[in-house]
mmCIF file of C-alpha atoms in Angstrom:
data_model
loop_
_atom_site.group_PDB
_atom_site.id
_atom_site.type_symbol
_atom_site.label_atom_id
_atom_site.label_comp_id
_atom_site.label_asym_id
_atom_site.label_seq_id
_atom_site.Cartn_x
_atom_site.Cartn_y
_atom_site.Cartn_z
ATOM 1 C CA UNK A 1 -0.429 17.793 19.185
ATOM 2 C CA UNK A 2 -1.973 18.756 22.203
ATOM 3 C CA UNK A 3 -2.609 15.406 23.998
ATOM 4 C CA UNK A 4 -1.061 14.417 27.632
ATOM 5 C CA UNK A 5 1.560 11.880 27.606
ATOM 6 C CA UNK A 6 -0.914 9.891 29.198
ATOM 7 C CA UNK A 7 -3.429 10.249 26.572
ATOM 8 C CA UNK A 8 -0.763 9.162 24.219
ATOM 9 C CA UNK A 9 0.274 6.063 26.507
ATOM 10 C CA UNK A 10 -3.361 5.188 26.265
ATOM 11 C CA UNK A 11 -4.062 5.273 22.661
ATOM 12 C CA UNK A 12 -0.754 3.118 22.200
ATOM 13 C CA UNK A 13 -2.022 0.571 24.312
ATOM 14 C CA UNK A 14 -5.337 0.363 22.563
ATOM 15 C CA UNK A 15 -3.648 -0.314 19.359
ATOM 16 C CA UNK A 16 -1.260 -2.651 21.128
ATOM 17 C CA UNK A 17 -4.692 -4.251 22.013
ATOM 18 C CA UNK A 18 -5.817 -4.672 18.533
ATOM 19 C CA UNK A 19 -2.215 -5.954 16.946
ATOM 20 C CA UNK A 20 -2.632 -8.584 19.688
ATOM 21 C CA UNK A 21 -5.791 -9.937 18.204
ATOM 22 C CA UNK A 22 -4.476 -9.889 14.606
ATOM 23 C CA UNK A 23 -4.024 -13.519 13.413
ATOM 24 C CA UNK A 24 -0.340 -14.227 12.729
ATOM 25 C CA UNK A 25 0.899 -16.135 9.068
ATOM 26 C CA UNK A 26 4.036 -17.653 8.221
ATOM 27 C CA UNK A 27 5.956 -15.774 6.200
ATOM 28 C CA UNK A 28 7.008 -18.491 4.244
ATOM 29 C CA UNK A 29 3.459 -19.118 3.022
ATOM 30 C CA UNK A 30 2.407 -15.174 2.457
ATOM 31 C CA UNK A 31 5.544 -14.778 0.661
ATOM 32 C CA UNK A 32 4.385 -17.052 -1.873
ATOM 33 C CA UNK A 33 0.815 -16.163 -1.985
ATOM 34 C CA UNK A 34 2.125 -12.906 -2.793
ATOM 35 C CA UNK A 35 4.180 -13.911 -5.581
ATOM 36 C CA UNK A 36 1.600 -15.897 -7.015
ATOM 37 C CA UNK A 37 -0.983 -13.310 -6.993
ATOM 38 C CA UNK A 38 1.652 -10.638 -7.994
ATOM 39 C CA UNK A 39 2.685 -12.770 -11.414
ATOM 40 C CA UNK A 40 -0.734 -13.564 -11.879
ATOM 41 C CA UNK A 41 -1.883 -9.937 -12.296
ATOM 42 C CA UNK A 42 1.690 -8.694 -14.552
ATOM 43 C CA UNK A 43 -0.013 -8.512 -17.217
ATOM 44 C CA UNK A 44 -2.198 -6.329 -16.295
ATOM 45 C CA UNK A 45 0.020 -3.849 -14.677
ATOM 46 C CA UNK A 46 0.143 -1.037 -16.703
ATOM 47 C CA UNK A 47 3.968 -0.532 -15.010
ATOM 48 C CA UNK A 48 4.979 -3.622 -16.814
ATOM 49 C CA UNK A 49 3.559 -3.619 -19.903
ATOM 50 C CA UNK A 50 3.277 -0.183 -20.321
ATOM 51 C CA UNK A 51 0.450 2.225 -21.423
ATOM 52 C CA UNK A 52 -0.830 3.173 -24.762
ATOM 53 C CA UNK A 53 -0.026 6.649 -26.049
ATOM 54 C CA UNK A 54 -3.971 7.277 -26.887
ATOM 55 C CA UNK A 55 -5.175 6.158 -23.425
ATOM 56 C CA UNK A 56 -2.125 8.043 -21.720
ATOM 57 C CA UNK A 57 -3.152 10.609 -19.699
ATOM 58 C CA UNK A 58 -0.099 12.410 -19.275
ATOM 59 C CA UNK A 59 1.002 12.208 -23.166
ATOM 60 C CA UNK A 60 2.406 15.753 -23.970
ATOM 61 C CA UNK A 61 -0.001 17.366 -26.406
ATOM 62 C CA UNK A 62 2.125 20.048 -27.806
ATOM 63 C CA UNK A 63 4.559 21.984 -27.520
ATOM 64 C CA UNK A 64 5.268 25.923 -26.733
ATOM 65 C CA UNK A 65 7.891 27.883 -28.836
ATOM 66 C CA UNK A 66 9.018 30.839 -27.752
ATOM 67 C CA UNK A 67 10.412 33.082 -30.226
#
């Protein structure tokens, strides 16, 4: 890029600016809220359960012989 070093020093302090404001969590409690919410939606996830072949976008739909 074609920005000063300055420019750059600048922008990283405005971000440093906005991170400051951010409200800080416990990990301890996230962590679970994220478990929760993630085994709450597993069935759902179409990585778990899987998809069915006729709504499976990516199903191969034939083949090609070459003879």
């Amino acid at each position: 890029q074609d920005m000063t070093e300055k420019e750059l020093l600048k922008m990283e302090l405005d971000q440093l600016k906005k991170e400051v404001k951010n409200e800080r969590q416990m990990v301890s409690k996230t962590a679970k809220e994220l478990k929760d919410y993630i085994e709450s939606m597993a069935g759902e996830d179409p990585l778990l359960k899987g998809v069915p072949e006729d709504k499976n976008p990516f199903k191969e739909k034939g083949g090609c012989t070459i003879s």
